[in-house]
Amino acid sequence: MCELLGMSANVPTDICFSFSGLVKRGGETGPHKDGWGITFYEGKGCRSFKDPKPSCDSRVAELVKDYPIKSKAVISHIRQANRGGVSLENTHPFIRELWGQNWTYAHNGQLTGYEDLQLGHAYPVGQTDSELAFCWIIEKLHQTYKTVPSDMLTVFKEIAGYADELRKLGVFNMLLTNGEYVMVYCTNNLHWITRRAPFGKAQLIDEELTVNFSEETSDSDVVTVIATRPLTSDEEWTKMGEGEFCVFQLGERIL
C-alpha cells in the first residue's frame, strides 16, 4: 500500500519535519519505493515535485527538504505500485482544473472494477486506478455544478458519497484539496493531529529528528497534519474509522 501525507494550516507553514519522516518510508523504513510526489499551494497556484524514484534516494526529495516551501495546504504521497507501472505519469499527486481551481488528489489503496466508471470531463494520463477514480470524481462534480458552488461543505459531503461508492470497489483512502479546503476520506488507515499553542517538542518515528514547535511557531498558529500512519512517537494522533471523512480549513476541522 502507498502512504499519504497532508497539511492544512492557518498561516503559511513548512512541512519539512513531517516530510522528512515520510521520505524515509519511501524505500528505507518502508516498502514504498515506486515514486513520490508533493504539491504545495500558494494562493490559486500550486507547485508540484514528483519523481518515480524511491523518495529515500531522490535528489528532488532532498531539494524539497532543504528548501522549506511554506504553504497553507499540502498533499504528498509515496507509492507502492499495484495498478500501472513505475513512471512519472503514474506518480501521485494528480491535479485537475475544476471551476477555475486547481484540485489535487492522492489515493492509497487498490480498486477492482474501476474500469466501468464513466468519464467525460477529465481523463487519466497514466494507467492507475487512482487517477481514473479522481477523474470520475471530477466528472461527477462537473455534471452537478456548472459554476463554483456557493456551499462547499455540501460539495464535500457529496464527494464523501462518491468515496463511499469507490470504497465498494476496494480500499479507498484519499486526500483532496483545492488549496483552501483539505478533505480526508478513510477506508482503513488514516490518522491526523492538530497542533496549536502551547506547542511542544515532537520526535519522528522514522528518523532521529526532534523539533521544538514552540521555536518555529506563534501562539496563533494552527496546523493539522494527516498521515497514513503516525509520524511521531510522542504525540497523540486521531485514528479515523472506516467510511469516516474530515474537512479542514486553515488548520481547523470544519466537517
Tab-separated table of C-alpha atoms in Angstrom:
chain	number	residue	atom	x	y	z
A	1	MET	CA	0.000	0.000	0.000
A	2	CYS	CA	1.014	3.622	-0.540
A	3	GLU	CA	1.234	6.267	2.172
A	4	LEU	CA	-0.334	9.703	2.328
A	5	LEU	CA	0.669	12.983	3.953
A	6	GLY	CA	-1.345	16.175	4.071
A	7	MET	CA	-1.377	19.508	5.846
A	8	SER	CA	-3.841	22.319	6.485
A	9	ALA	CA	-2.675	25.479	8.282
A	10	ASN	CA	-3.937	28.974	9.061
A	11	VAL	CA	-0.589	30.567	8.132
A	12	PRO	CA	1.979	29.563	5.507
A	13	THR	CA	3.858	26.697	7.152
A	14	ASP	CA	6.644	24.403	6.018
A	15	ILE	CA	6.103	20.660	6.165
A	16	CYS	CA	9.790	19.703	6.195
A	17	PHE	CA	9.633	17.907	9.561
A	18	SER	CA	6.755	15.604	8.599
A	19	PHE	CA	8.041	15.209	5.045
A	20	SER	CA	11.416	14.041	6.410
A	21	GLY	CA	9.659	11.165	8.155
A	22	LEU	CA	7.613	10.265	5.077
A	23	VAL	CA	10.693	10.281	2.815
A	24	LYS	CA	12.343	7.596	4.953
A	25	ARG	CA	9.344	5.316	4.442
A	26	GLY	CA	9.852	5.565	0.686
A	27	GLY	CA	12.269	2.653	0.337
A	28	GLU	CA	14.209	2.764	3.613
A	29	THR	CA	11.932	2.162	6.624
A	30	GLY	CA	9.038	1.142	4.357
A	31	PRO	CA	8.454	-0.646	1.027
A	32	HIS	CA	7.028	2.356	-0.845
A	33	LYS	CA	9.826	2.626	-3.415
A	34	ASP	CA	7.847	3.262	-6.618
A	35	GLY	CA	7.821	7.039	-6.657
A	36	TRP	CA	6.713	10.004	-4.603
A	37	GLY	CA	5.224	13.450	-5.048
A	38	ILE	CA	4.204	16.585	-3.174
A	39	THR	CA	2.053	19.612	-4.050
A	40	PHE	CA	2.145	22.981	-2.282
A	41	TYR	CA	-0.493	25.688	-2.723
A	42	GLU	CA	0.280	29.390	-2.944
A	43	GLY	CA	-2.942	31.335	-3.440
A	44	LYS	CA	-4.663	29.975	-6.553
A	45	GLY	CA	-1.421	28.476	-7.809
A	46	CYS	CA	0.317	25.289	-6.800
A	47	ARG	CA	3.752	23.819	-7.354
A	48	SER	CA	4.388	20.094	-7.581
A	49	PHE	CA	7.502	17.952	-7.291
A	50	LYS	CA	7.301	14.320	-8.417
A	51	ASP	CA	9.836	11.571	-9.003
A	52	PRO	CA	9.288	7.902	-9.927
A	53	LYS	CA	12.417	7.020	-7.923
A	54	PRO	CA	12.287	5.992	-4.222
A	55	SER	CA	11.980	9.106	-2.072
A	56	CYS	CA	14.777	7.936	0.245
A	57	ASP	CA	17.214	8.131	-2.720
A	58	SER	CA	15.660	11.062	-4.579
A	59	ARG	CA	17.674	14.227	-5.077
A	60	VAL	CA	14.397	16.007	-5.787
A	61	ALA	CA	13.181	14.970	-2.324
A	62	GLU	CA	16.401	16.355	-0.852
A	63	LEU	CA	15.691	19.622	-2.646
A	64	VAL	CA	12.220	19.808	-1.074
A	65	LYS	CA	13.629	19.031	2.387
A	66	ASP	CA	16.363	21.656	2.069
A	67	TYR	CA	14.132	24.332	0.560
A	68	PRO	CA	11.306	24.878	3.058
A	69	ILE	CA	8.350	25.966	0.936
A	70	LYS	CA	5.635	27.450	3.133
A	71	SER	CA	2.009	26.748	2.328
A	72	LYS	CA	-1.435	26.581	3.913
A	73	ALA	CA	-2.384	23.368	2.050
A	74	VAL	CA	-0.112	20.458	1.105
A	75	ILE	CA	-0.664	16.923	-0.220
A	76	SER	CA	2.095	14.331	-0.531
A	77	HIS	CA	2.271	10.622	-1.445
A	78	ILE	CA	4.783	7.779	-1.578
A	79	ARG	CA	3.891	4.923	-3.897
A	80	GLN	CA	3.942	1.149	-3.778
A	81	ALA	CA	2.747	0.289	-7.278
A	82	ASN	CA	-0.090	-2.146	-7.909
A	83	ARG	CA	-2.043	-0.662	-10.850
A	84	GLY	CA	0.117	0.852	-13.587
A	85	GLY	CA	3.890	0.739	-13.994
A	86	VAL	CA	6.505	2.794	-12.202
A	87	SER	CA	6.569	6.027	-14.211
A	88	LEU	CA	6.186	9.758	-13.803
A	89	GLU	CA	2.659	9.802	-15.246
A	90	ASN	CA	1.560	7.247	-12.635
A	91	THR	CA	3.091	9.172	-9.743
A	92	HIS	CA	0.765	10.966	-7.306
A	93	PRO	CA	-0.492	13.578	-6.552
A	94	PHE	CA	-2.717	14.201	-9.570
A	95	ILE	CA	-4.046	17.669	-10.462
A	96	ARG	CA	-7.102	18.713	-12.476
A	97	GLU	CA	-8.810	22.048	-13.064
A	98	LEU	CA	-12.417	22.468	-11.957
A	99	TRP	CA	-14.358	25.756	-11.668
A	100	GLY	CA	-11.128	27.671	-12.284
A	101	GLN	CA	-9.452	25.960	-9.331
A	102	ASN	CA	-6.544	23.514	-9.167
A	103	TRP	CA	-7.747	20.354	-7.433
A	104	THR	CA	-5.068	17.985	-6.126
A	105	TYR	CA	-5.676	14.367	-5.132
A	106	ALA	CA	-3.759	11.364	-3.836
A	107	HIS	CA	-5.029	7.852	-3.134
A	108	ASN	CA	-3.868	4.919	-1.048
A	109	GLY	CA	-5.412	1.518	-1.790
A	110	GLN	CA	-6.408	-0.749	-4.649
A	111	LEU	CA	-9.670	-0.885	-6.583
A	112	THR	CA	-11.278	-3.620	-8.699
A	113	GLY	CA	-13.868	-2.977	-11.405
A	114	TYR	CA	-12.940	0.693	-11.645
A	115	GLU	CA	-12.722	0.431	-15.463
A	116	ASP	CA	-16.524	0.757	-15.609
A	117	LEU	CA	-16.551	4.230	-14.046
A	118	GLN	CA	-17.993	6.727	-16.513
A	119	LEU	CA	-15.738	9.620	-17.528
A	120	GLY	CA	-16.328	12.734	-19.623
A	121	HIS	CA	-14.848	15.991	-18.355
A	122	ALA	CA	-11.443	14.585	-17.376
A	123	TYR	CA	-9.427	11.586	-18.490
A	124	PRO	CA	-6.414	9.883	-16.902
A	125	VAL	CA	-2.966	10.414	-18.363
A	126	GLY	CA	-1.496	7.310	-16.736
A	127	GLN	CA	-2.748	3.796	-16.102
A	128	THR	CA	-3.594	3.789	-12.382
A	129	ASP	CA	-6.911	3.044	-10.751
A	130	SER	CA	-6.201	6.056	-8.531
A	131	GLU	CA	-6.095	8.637	-11.315
A	132	LEU	CA	-9.142	7.179	-13.068
A	133	ALA	CA	-11.126	7.359	-9.808
A	134	PHE	CA	-10.090	11.012	-9.447
A	135	CYS	CA	-11.250	11.778	-12.985
A	136	TRP	CA	-14.586	10.107	-12.160
A	137	ILE	CA	-14.997	12.336	-9.078
A	138	ILE	CA	-14.213	15.408	-11.198
A	139	GLU	CA	-16.776	14.287	-13.777
A	140	LYS	CA	-19.472	13.813	-11.113
A	141	LEU	CA	-18.818	17.302	-9.752
A	142	HIS	CA	-18.786	18.783	-13.268
A	143	GLN	CA	-22.168	17.241	-14.001
A	144	THR	CA	-23.673	18.564	-10.773
A	145	TYR	CA	-22.194	22.083	-10.682
A	146	LYS	CA	-21.535	24.136	-13.800
A	147	THR	CA	-20.153	27.064	-11.788
A	148	VAL	CA	-18.398	27.422	-8.448
A	149	PRO	CA	-20.786	26.141	-5.744
A	150	SER	CA	-21.819	28.590	-3.036
A	151	ASP	CA	-21.886	25.926	-0.305
A	152	MET	CA	-18.616	23.987	-0.334
A	153	LEU	CA	-19.473	21.929	2.737
A	154	THR	CA	-22.378	20.388	0.826
A	155	VAL	CA	-19.964	19.652	-2.025
A	156	PHE	CA	-17.596	17.778	0.276
A	157	LYS	CA	-20.480	15.756	1.678
A	158	GLU	CA	-21.312	14.756	-1.891
A	159	ILE	CA	-17.677	13.842	-2.537
A	160	ALA	CA	-17.821	11.642	0.562
A	161	GLY	CA	-20.772	9.878	-1.057
A	162	TYR	CA	-18.696	9.297	-4.197
A	163	ALA	CA	-15.914	7.941	-1.981
A	164	ASP	CA	-18.399	5.546	-0.369
A	165	GLU	CA	-19.128	4.169	-3.842
A	166	LEU	CA	-15.414	3.787	-4.589
A	167	ARG	CA	-14.887	2.026	-1.252
A	168	LYS	CA	-17.220	-0.705	-2.506
A	169	LEU	CA	-14.569	-1.436	-5.168
A	170	GLY	CA	-11.743	-1.904	-2.666
A	171	VAL	CA	-9.545	0.176	-0.381
A	172	PHE	CA	-10.019	3.917	-0.861
A	173	ASN	CA	-8.043	6.256	1.389
A	174	MET	CA	-7.954	9.759	-0.121
A	175	LEU	CA	-6.569	13.254	0.267
A	176	LEU	CA	-8.182	16.023	-1.796
A	177	THR	CA	-7.707	19.795	-1.801
A	178	ASN	CA	-8.453	22.913	-3.824
A	179	GLY	CA	-5.940	24.937	-1.820
A	180	GLU	CA	-8.485	26.256	0.674
A	181	TYR	CA	-10.049	23.050	1.998
A	182	VAL	CA	-8.281	19.755	2.666
A	183	MET	CA	-10.539	16.678	2.624
A	184	VAL	CA	-9.595	13.286	4.054
A	185	TYR	CA	-11.512	10.065	3.449
A	186	CYS	CA	-10.646	6.794	5.187
A	187	THR	CA	-11.258	3.151	4.409
A	188	ASN	CA	-8.796	1.510	6.752
A	189	ASN	CA	-5.764	3.558	7.776
A	190	LEU	CA	-5.520	7.320	8.228
A	191	HIS	CA	-4.534	9.480	11.201
A	192	TRP	CA	-4.468	13.209	11.904
A	193	ILE	CA	-3.221	15.610	14.547
A	194	THR	CA	-3.898	19.312	15.114
A	195	ARG	CA	-1.089	21.294	16.715
A	196	ARG	CA	-1.811	24.606	18.441
A	197	ALA	CA	-0.463	26.615	21.386
A	198	PRO	CA	1.036	25.683	23.744
A	199	PHE	CA	3.391	23.984	21.292
A	200	GLY	CA	5.906	21.388	22.436
A	201	LYS	CA	8.524	19.002	21.091
A	202	ALA	CA	7.978	16.016	18.808
A	203	GLN	CA	10.193	13.077	17.786
A	204	LEU	CA	9.931	11.405	14.379
A	205	ILE	CA	9.440	7.635	14.325
A	206	ASP	CA	11.405	7.030	11.118
A	207	GLU	CA	14.378	9.320	11.701
A	208	GLU	CA	16.434	10.611	14.640
A	209	LEU	CA	14.939	14.069	14.371
A	210	THR	CA	13.229	16.153	17.043
A	211	VAL	CA	11.671	19.580	16.643
A	212	ASN	CA	10.518	22.102	19.215
A	213	PHE	CA	7.455	23.626	17.580
A	214	SER	CA	7.392	26.481	20.096
A	215	GLU	CA	10.551	27.803	18.444
A	216	GLU	CA	9.033	27.600	14.949
A	217	THR	CA	5.519	28.953	15.517
A	218	SER	CA	3.485	31.770	17.067
A	219	ASP	CA	0.707	31.323	19.623
A	220	SER	CA	-1.945	31.921	16.956
A	221	ASP	CA	-0.754	29.176	14.599
A	222	VAL	CA	-2.986	26.151	13.936
A	223	VAL	CA	-1.559	23.289	11.880
A	224	THR	CA	-3.207	19.942	11.109
A	225	VAL	CA	-1.131	17.087	9.682
A	226	ILE	CA	-2.694	13.972	8.146
A	227	ALA	CA	-0.755	10.742	7.602
A	228	THR	CA	-1.420	7.099	6.824
A	229	ARG	CA	0.462	6.142	9.990
A	230	PRO	CA	1.515	8.475	12.817
A	231	LEU	CA	4.830	10.152	12.054
A	232	THR	CA	5.808	10.985	15.633
A	233	SER	CA	6.251	8.774	18.678
A	234	ASP	CA	5.385	11.216	21.458
A	235	GLU	CA	2.142	12.809	20.277
A	236	GLU	CA	-1.477	11.617	20.322
A	237	TRP	CA	-2.829	11.118	16.806
A	238	THR	CA	-6.521	10.616	15.992
A	239	LYS	CA	-7.216	7.416	14.062
A	240	MET	CA	-10.069	7.624	11.554
A	241	GLY	CA	-12.697	4.931	11.190
A	242	GLU	CA	-13.914	3.114	8.086
A	243	GLY	CA	-16.042	5.397	5.930
A	244	GLU	CA	-15.162	8.461	8.009
A	245	PHE	CA	-14.218	11.734	6.376
A	246	CYS	CA	-12.928	15.089	7.610
A	247	VAL	CA	-12.649	18.514	6.023
A	248	PHE	CA	-10.083	21.019	7.287
A	249	GLN	CA	-9.868	24.729	6.576
A	250	LEU	CA	-6.984	26.873	7.838
A	251	GLY	CA	-5.934	24.046	10.142
A	252	GLU	CA	-9.319	23.612	11.828
A	253	ARG	CA	-11.668	20.709	11.294
A	254	ILE	CA	-14.934	22.146	9.961
A	255	LEU	CA	-16.686	18.917	8.902
